[in-house]
Amino acid sequence: MEPASERQSAGKDPGKGSRRAISIPASGPQEGWHSMCGTGIAAWCGPTTGADPGGITVFAIFFPGQGAQFRGMGADVFGRYPGMTRFACDLLGYDLVSRCRDNQDDVLSRTECTQPALFTVNALHTFERERREGPPADYCLGHSLGEYNALLAAGVFDFETGLRLVKKRGELMAAASGGGMSAVMNISAPRLLDVLREDGVEGAEVAAYNTEAQVVIAGSDSALRAAHASLKARGIRFASLRVSAAFHSRHMEPVRSEFESFLAGFTFAEPRTTVISNVTGRPYERGAIPQMLSRQLVEPVRWVDSIRYLLSLGNGLEYEEIGGDSLLRMVKSIAKAGTQNTPIKSGA
């Protein structure tokens, strides 16, 4: 197939990504990387994970979500994989390369474009990493949309299926209206909820636990206005996010229902590399892919719990982010909080 030949003939330059190592828990020896073809499109997936009773080290690969997009992204990989790039453009119905290159009218900020664009670019970077025979991962995890790249990397579905899923997901989320999201800094989630409760703010809920001191809230427009007034009066920093609706909250229930029906039309393999779920902050359980992907739309991203889980596994953690370094900064912040030896059970 053309994608396979592209992967054989691609040059030696590495794809974008960052890698860091810190001395905190993990485990799991691995076999080599695999390649998988689905509907004629080559897709990358990780090896079967085996537990290491010695708990020497863990190597995790992270995939960023919406917000990591930037003008010019993909320029280093589109040319290396012309067949897969053309396939993505045909499936999406527009010229993805020019949209990423030019970002005319800030099109990359539109959810229906952002999600398939990020998925495709990070998938190509993942294929490039495989071609360079990067070290195999013990765990794959992604933040919100990034979880789809983690599942692709773990062999749960092929490139075409993943692109169809995120295309539909992006369209449904973009069509949702009313409400929004705000990032709140330098305060823990429990304290933030106490503050909002003390000030009589109702309807704002946690949408993402990013670090010990950075929380994203979501809610209706009126709920967020009240939350902003409360935070401003108390001198607590916050920033409104450029999204069209209250993602990862109960406001997305109508979207969840439609997406759940869409997911029913696909078959998913079990992960070949352990994938951590945003919903639980723990590894996916067998047969849980559709359920977790639909729940992800209406429940918070438990990134802190996910990283705490990794930090609790052994003697050290190495991690690499595909396509940026925003998640690496979060991981470093969580590790510095010094709670890695006492992970808490997810409330989901």
GROMACS .gro file of C-alpha atoms in nm:
model
  348
    1MET     CA    1   0.000   0.000   0.000
    2GLU     CA    2   0.113   0.357  -0.058
    3PRO     CA    3   0.127   0.451   0.312
    4ALA     CA    4   0.362   0.159   0.380
    5SER     CA    5   0.596   0.269   0.101
    6GLU     CA    6   0.582   0.623   0.235
    7ARG     CA    7   0.694   0.498   0.573
    8GLN     CA    8   0.985   0.308   0.418
    9SER     CA    9   1.109   0.600   0.211
   10ALA     CA   10   1.060   0.884   0.458
   11GLY     CA   11   1.367   1.078   0.566
   12LYS     CA   12   1.547   1.073   0.897
   13ASP     CA   13   1.417   1.393   1.058
   14PRO     CA   14   1.221   1.327   1.376
   15GLY     CA   15   0.862   1.435   1.419
   16LYS     CA   16   0.775   1.704   1.668
   17GLY     CA   17   0.765   1.588   2.026
   18SER     CA   18   0.932   1.621   2.364
   19ARG     CA   19   1.070   1.371   2.610
   20ARG     CA   20   1.152   1.404   2.978
   21ALA     CA   21   1.250   1.168   3.258
   22ILE     CA   22   1.177   1.202   3.629
   23SER     CA   23   1.257   0.970   3.917
   24ILE     CA   24   0.916   0.847   4.018
   25PRO     CA   25   0.718   0.515   3.989
   26ALA     CA   26   0.628   0.274   3.701
   27SER     CA   27   0.683  -0.066   3.524
   28GLY     CA   28   0.637  -0.293   3.221
   29PRO     CA   29   0.874  -0.457   2.968
   30GLN     CA   30   0.759  -0.441   2.607
   31GLU     CA   31   0.796  -0.615   2.276
   32GLY     CA   32   0.853  -0.427   1.949
   33TRP     CA   33   0.619  -0.189   1.770
   34HIS     CA   34   0.367  -0.330   1.526
   35SER     CA   35   0.198  -0.198   1.214
   36MET     CA   36  -0.162  -0.263   1.132
   37CYS     CA   37  -0.362  -0.206   0.818
   38GLY     CA   38  -0.731  -0.128   0.832
   39THR     CA   39  -0.938  -0.057   0.522
   40GLY     CA   40  -0.614  -0.017   0.331
   41ILE     CA   41  -0.473   0.256   0.558
   42ALA     CA   42  -0.161   0.176   0.758
   43ALA     CA   43  -0.194   0.248   1.129
   44TRP     CA   44   0.054   0.234   1.414
   45CYS     CA   45  -0.007   0.048   1.738
   46GLY     CA   46   0.193  -0.050   2.042
   47PRO     CA   47   0.296  -0.391   2.169
   48THR     CA   48   0.124  -0.618   2.412
   49THR     CA   49   0.193  -0.490   2.762
   50GLY     CA   50   0.333  -0.723   3.026
   51ALA     CA   51   0.357  -0.641   3.395
   52ASP     CA   52   0.705  -0.607   3.543
   53PRO     CA   53   0.697  -0.729   3.904
   54GLY     CA   54   1.028  -0.554   3.968
   55GLY     CA   55   0.868  -0.215   3.903
   56ILE     CA   56   1.184  -0.069   3.748
   57THR     CA   57   1.047   0.207   3.529
   58VAL     CA   58   0.750   0.309   3.316
   59PHE     CA   59   0.762   0.478   2.979
   60ALA     CA   60   0.445   0.666   2.879
   61ILE     CA   61   0.353   0.851   2.562
   62PHE     CA   62   0.114   1.147   2.586
   63PHE     CA   63  -0.108   1.299   2.319
   64PRO     CA   64  -0.242   1.656   2.354
   65GLY     CA   65  -0.597   1.764   2.288
   66GLN     CA   66  -0.784   2.068   2.162
   67GLY     CA   67  -0.589   2.384   2.236
   68ALA     CA   68  -0.258   2.240   2.110
   69GLN     CA   69  -0.328   2.341   1.749
   70PHE     CA   70  -0.119   2.611   1.582
   71ARG     CA   71  -0.076   2.764   1.239
   72GLY     CA   72   0.170   2.561   1.033
   73MET     CA   73   0.126   2.237   1.224
   74GLY     CA   74   0.186   1.926   1.016
   75ALA     CA   75   0.427   2.094   0.777
   76ASP     CA   76   0.701   1.851   0.879
   77VAL     CA   77   0.496   1.536   0.817
   78PHE     CA   78   0.235   1.601   0.546
   79GLY     CA   79   0.499   1.572   0.273
   80ARG     CA   80   0.636   1.249   0.418
   81TYR     CA   81   0.296   1.079   0.402
   82PRO     CA   82   0.123   1.215   0.090
   83GLY     CA   83  -0.106   0.915   0.047
   84MET     CA   84  -0.242   0.928   0.400
   85THR     CA   85  -0.267   1.307   0.381
   86ARG     CA   86  -0.472   1.286   0.060
   87PHE     CA   87  -0.689   1.020   0.220
   88ALA     CA   88  -0.757   1.247   0.518
   89CYS     CA   89  -0.842   1.539   0.291
   90ASP     CA   90  -1.083   1.322   0.089
   91LEU     CA   91  -1.253   1.184   0.399
   92LEU     CA   92  -1.289   1.529   0.558
   93GLY     CA   93  -1.398   1.694   0.234
   94TYR     CA   94  -1.153   1.985   0.245
   95ASP     CA   95  -0.785   2.065   0.201
   96LEU     CA   96  -0.649   1.995   0.547
   97VAL     CA   97  -0.295   2.090   0.448
   98SER     CA   98  -0.388   2.444   0.344
   99ARG     CA   99  -0.604   2.492   0.652
  100CYS     CA  100  -0.314   2.396   0.877
  101ARG     CA  101  -0.067   2.600   0.674
  102ASP     CA  102  -0.269   2.921   0.641
  103ASN     CA  103  -0.526   2.907   0.921
  104GLN     CA  104  -0.733   3.155   0.722
  105ASP     CA  105  -1.003   3.321   0.933
  106ASP     CA  106  -0.867   3.129   1.231
  107VAL     CA  107  -1.032   2.811   1.102
  108LEU     CA  108  -0.816   2.595   1.331
  109SER     CA  109  -1.000   2.735   1.632
  110ARG     CA  110  -1.326   2.585   1.508
  111THR     CA  111  -1.393   2.259   1.690
  112GLU     CA  112  -1.514   2.073   1.381
  113CYS     CA  113  -1.178   2.147   1.215
  114THR     CA  114  -0.950   2.145   1.518
  115GLN     CA  115  -1.023   1.789   1.621
  116PRO     CA  116  -0.962   1.604   1.292
  117ALA     CA  117  -0.665   1.829   1.218
  118LEU     CA  118  -0.495   1.754   1.550
  119PHE     CA  119  -0.578   1.384   1.526
  120THR     CA  120  -0.430   1.358   1.176
  121VAL     CA  121  -0.113   1.555   1.248
  122ASN     CA  122  -0.041   1.366   1.568
  123ALA     CA  123  -0.118   1.035   1.398
  124LEU     CA  124   0.142   1.114   1.131
  125HIS     CA  125   0.393   1.211   1.399
  126THR     CA  126   0.319   0.879   1.565
  127PHE     CA  127   0.381   0.689   1.241
  128GLU     CA  128   0.705   0.885   1.204
  129ARG     CA  129   0.805   0.784   1.555
  130GLU     CA  130   0.742   0.419   1.469
  131ARG     CA  131   0.951   0.450   1.156
  132ARG     CA  132   1.237   0.585   1.366
  133GLU     CA  133   1.190   0.286   1.598
  134GLY     CA  134   1.134   0.494   1.907
  135PRO     CA  135   1.126   0.300   2.235
  136PRO     CA  136   0.800   0.113   2.297
  137ALA     CA  137   0.556   0.250   2.550
  138ASP     CA  138   0.419   0.082   2.858
  139TYR     CA  139   0.125   0.324   2.864
  140CYS     CA  140  -0.046   0.560   2.621
  141LEU     CA  141  -0.273   0.841   2.732
  142GLY     CA  142  -0.419   1.154   2.583
  143HIS     CA  143  -0.592   1.463   2.712
  144SER     CA  144  -0.955   1.472   2.591
  145LEU     CA  145  -0.928   1.450   2.209
  146GLY     CA  146  -0.574   1.316   2.254
  147GLU     CA  147  -0.719   0.994   2.392
  148TYR     CA  148  -0.817   0.903   2.035
  149ASN     CA  149  -0.450   0.920   1.931
  150ALA     CA  150  -0.362   0.707   2.233
  151LEU     CA  151  -0.618   0.447   2.128
  152LEU     CA  152  -0.485   0.454   1.770
  153ALA     CA  153  -0.134   0.403   1.904
  154ALA     CA  154  -0.255   0.107   2.109
  155GLY     CA  155  -0.414  -0.064   1.807
  156VAL     CA  156  -0.777  -0.018   1.915
  157PHE     CA  157  -0.872   0.111   1.568
  158ASP     CA  158  -0.702   0.206   1.242
  159PHE     CA  159  -0.635   0.553   1.104
  160GLU     CA  160  -0.952   0.570   0.898
  161THR     CA  161  -1.176   0.467   1.187
  162GLY     CA  162  -1.010   0.713   1.422
  163LEU     CA  163  -1.049   0.996   1.173
  164ARG     CA  164  -1.416   0.915   1.119
  165LEU     CA  165  -1.472   0.913   1.495
  166VAL     CA  166  -1.305   1.248   1.563
  167LYS     CA  167  -1.471   1.406   1.259
  168LYS     CA  168  -1.813   1.313   1.398
  169ARG     CA  169  -1.712   1.407   1.751
  170GLY     CA  170  -1.591   1.748   1.636
  171GLU     CA  171  -1.907   1.814   1.436
  172LEU     CA  172  -2.134   1.721   1.726
  173MET     CA  173  -1.939   1.926   1.978
  174ALA     CA  174  -1.924   2.225   1.743
  175ALA     CA  175  -2.301   2.210   1.697
  176ALA     CA  176  -2.355   2.229   2.073
  177SER     CA  177  -2.424   2.583   2.187
  178GLY     CA  178  -2.473   2.770   2.509
  179GLY     CA  179  -2.233   2.778   2.796
  180GLY     CA  180  -1.857   2.768   2.796
  181MET     CA  181  -1.543   2.679   2.988
  182SER     CA  182  -1.285   2.864   3.196
  183ALA     CA  183  -0.945   2.766   3.331
  184VAL     CA  184  -0.889   2.857   3.696
  185MET     CA  185  -0.532   2.887   3.822
  186ASN     CA  186  -0.351   2.855   4.154
  187ILE     CA  187  -0.629   2.680   4.340
  188SER     CA  188  -0.711   2.317   4.407
  189ALA     CA  189  -1.036   2.166   4.284
  190PRO     CA  190  -1.179   2.107   4.635
  191ARG     CA  191  -1.101   2.463   4.740
  192LEU     CA  192  -1.245   2.604   4.417
  193LEU     CA  193  -1.570   2.416   4.469
  194ASP     CA  194  -1.581   2.543   4.828
  195VAL     CA  195  -1.534   2.901   4.707
  196LEU     CA  196  -1.811   2.875   4.451
  197ARG     CA  197  -2.042   2.715   4.704
  198GLU     CA  198  -1.964   2.981   4.967
  199ASP     CA  199  -2.046   3.254   4.713
  200GLY     CA  200  -2.370   3.091   4.608
  201VAL     CA  201  -2.256   3.003   4.257
  202GLU     CA  202  -2.461   2.719   4.110
  203GLY     CA  203  -2.430   2.529   3.784
  204ALA     CA  204  -2.051   2.547   3.737
  205GLU     CA  205  -1.885   2.206   3.743
  206VAL     CA  206  -1.532   2.075   3.707
  207ALA     CA  207  -1.457   1.977   3.345
  208ALA     CA  208  -1.087   1.895   3.381
  209TYR     CA  209  -0.848   1.829   3.666
  210ASN     CA  210  -0.532   1.938   3.485
  211THR     CA  211  -0.292   1.978   3.777
  212GLU     CA  212  -0.314   2.016   4.153
  213ALA     CA  213  -0.357   2.391   4.101
  214GLN     CA  214  -0.521   2.426   3.758
  215VAL     CA  215  -0.883   2.334   3.713
  216VAL     CA  216  -1.119   2.386   3.420
  217ILE     CA  217  -1.483   2.459   3.495
  218ALA     CA  218  -1.780   2.441   3.258
  219GLY     CA  219  -2.137   2.561   3.277
  220SER     CA  220  -2.409   2.777   3.132
  221ASP     CA  221  -2.332   3.138   3.042
  222SER     CA  222  -2.506   3.263   3.356
  223ALA     CA  223  -2.325   3.013   3.577
  224LEU     CA  224  -1.988   3.115   3.436
  225ARG     CA  225  -2.066   3.486   3.477
  226ALA     CA  226  -2.143   3.423   3.843
  227ALA     CA  227  -1.830   3.211   3.881
  228HIS     CA  228  -1.615   3.481   3.719
  229ALA     CA  229  -1.756   3.747   3.952
  230SER     CA  230  -1.679   3.528   4.252
  231LEU     CA  231  -1.324   3.453   4.138
  232LYS     CA  232  -1.250   3.815   4.049
  233ALA     CA  233  -1.371   3.936   4.388
  234ARG     CA  234  -1.138   3.691   4.560
  235GLY     CA  235  -0.839   3.768   4.339
  236ILE     CA  236  -0.830   3.420   4.187
  237ARG     CA  237  -0.692   3.407   3.833
  238PHE     CA  238  -0.904   3.260   3.556
  239ALA     CA  239  -0.924   3.269   3.175
  240SER     CA  240  -1.218   3.197   2.947
  241LEU     CA  241  -1.149   2.927   2.689
  242ARG     CA  242  -1.236   2.966   2.322
  243VAL     CA  243  -1.497   2.692   2.299
  244SER     CA  244  -1.857   2.698   2.187
  245ALA     CA  245  -2.015   2.501   2.472
  246ALA     CA  246  -1.965   2.346   2.814
  247PHE     CA  247  -1.763   2.040   2.710
  248HIS     CA  248  -1.700   1.755   2.956
  249SER     CA  249  -2.011   1.842   3.155
  250ARG     CA  250  -2.374   1.737   3.184
  251HIS     CA  251  -2.459   2.001   2.923
  252MET     CA  252  -2.321   1.762   2.661
  253GLU     CA  253  -2.575   1.485   2.729
  254PRO     CA  254  -2.758   1.536   2.394
  255VAL     CA  255  -2.422   1.508   2.214
  256ARG     CA  256  -2.335   1.198   2.412
  257SER     CA  257  -2.655   1.023   2.308
  258GLU     CA  258  -2.597   1.085   1.937
  259PHE     CA  259  -2.228   0.997   1.955
  260GLU     CA  260  -2.309   0.677   2.142
  261SER     CA  261  -2.532   0.570   1.853
  262PHE     CA  262  -2.252   0.654   1.608
  263LEU     CA  263  -1.999   0.448   1.806
  264ALA     CA  264  -2.231   0.147   1.784
  265GLY     CA  265  -2.146   0.119   1.414
  266PHE     CA  266  -1.779   0.037   1.481
  267THR     CA  267  -1.585  -0.259   1.615
  268PHE     CA  268  -1.294  -0.194   1.850
  269ALA     CA  269  -0.998  -0.415   1.931
  270GLU     CA  270  -0.860  -0.449   2.282
  271PRO     CA  271  -0.557  -0.223   2.343
  272ARG     CA  272  -0.219  -0.380   2.275
  273THR     CA  273  -0.059  -0.120   2.499
  274THR     CA  274  -0.233  -0.012   2.817
  275VAL     CA  275  -0.435   0.307   2.766
  276ILE     CA  276  -0.538   0.526   3.060
  277SER     CA  277  -0.896   0.651   3.041
  278ASN     CA  278  -0.976   1.020   3.096
  279VAL     CA  279  -1.298   0.916   3.265
  280THR     CA  280  -1.150   0.696   3.537
  281GLY     CA  281  -0.782   0.788   3.550
  282ARG     CA  282  -0.715   0.415   3.527
  283PRO     CA  283  -0.647   0.163   3.247
  284TYR     CA  284  -0.934   0.079   3.014
  285GLU     CA  285  -1.122  -0.230   3.120
  286ARG     CA  286  -1.197  -0.498   2.865
  287GLY     CA  287  -1.485  -0.416   2.633
  288ALA     CA  288  -1.520  -0.060   2.767
  289ILE     CA  289  -1.407   0.145   2.464
  290PRO     CA  290  -1.749   0.272   2.340
  291GLN     CA  291  -1.875   0.339   2.691
  292MET     CA  292  -1.567   0.537   2.794
  293LEU     CA  293  -1.561   0.743   2.474
  294SER     CA  294  -1.923   0.845   2.518
  295ARG     CA  295  -1.882   0.915   2.890
  296GLN     CA  296  -1.576   1.128   2.814
  297LEU     CA  297  -1.805   1.390   2.658
  298VAL     CA  298  -2.001   1.450   2.978
  299GLU     CA  299  -1.746   1.374   3.253
  300PRO     CA  300  -1.433   1.562   3.358
  301VAL     CA  301  -1.086   1.484   3.226
  302ARG     CA  302  -0.909   1.325   3.522
  303TRP     CA  303  -0.555   1.407   3.415
  304VAL     CA  304  -0.424   1.441   3.770
  305ASP     CA  305  -0.556   1.096   3.863
  306SER     CA  306  -0.410   0.950   3.543
  307ILE     CA  307  -0.062   1.084   3.617
  308ARG     CA  308  -0.083   0.992   3.985
  309TYR     CA  309  -0.162   0.638   3.876
  310LEU     CA  310   0.151   0.621   3.660
  311LEU     CA  311   0.362   0.773   3.936
  312SER     CA  312   0.243   0.506   4.179
  313LEU     CA  313   0.359   0.206   3.975
  314GLY     CA  314   0.730   0.167   4.031
  315ASN     CA  315   1.063   0.344   4.069
  316GLY     CA  316   1.064   0.590   3.781
  317LEU     CA  317   0.866   0.746   3.499
  318GLU     CA  318   0.983   0.848   3.155
  319TYR     CA  319   0.742   1.025   2.930
  320GLU     CA  320   0.722   1.168   2.582
  321GLU     CA  321   0.462   1.397   2.430
  322ILE     CA  322   0.368   1.377   2.064
  323GLY     CA  323   0.318   1.720   1.909
  324GLY     CA  324   0.411   1.960   2.188
  325ASP     CA  325   0.502   2.002   2.552
  326SER     CA  326   0.190   2.137   2.727
  327LEU     CA  327   0.114   1.802   2.888
  328LEU     CA  328   0.474   1.760   2.999
  329ARG     CA  329   0.443   2.084   3.195
  330MET     CA  330   0.131   1.948   3.363
  331VAL     CA  331   0.309   1.624   3.453
  332LYS     CA  332   0.601   1.812   3.603
  333SER     CA  333   0.360   2.022   3.810
  334ILE     CA  334   0.175   1.713   3.937
  335ALA     CA  335   0.503   1.541   4.025
  336LYS     CA  336   0.626   1.847   4.214
  337ALA     CA  337   0.311   1.845   4.424
  338GLY     CA  338   0.460   1.541   4.596
  339THR     CA  339   0.143   1.332   4.608
  340GLN     CA  340   0.257   1.059   4.369
  341ASN     CA  341   0.282   0.798   4.647
  342THR     CA  342  -0.079   0.844   4.754
  343PRO     CA  343  -0.291   0.824   4.438
  344ILE     CA  344  -0.661   0.867   4.497
  345LYS     CA  345  -0.933   0.654   4.345
  346SER     CA  346  -1.132   0.817   4.069
  347GLY     CA  347  -1.480   0.926   4.165
  348ALA     CA  348  -1.619   0.841   3.819
   0.00000   0.00000   0.00000
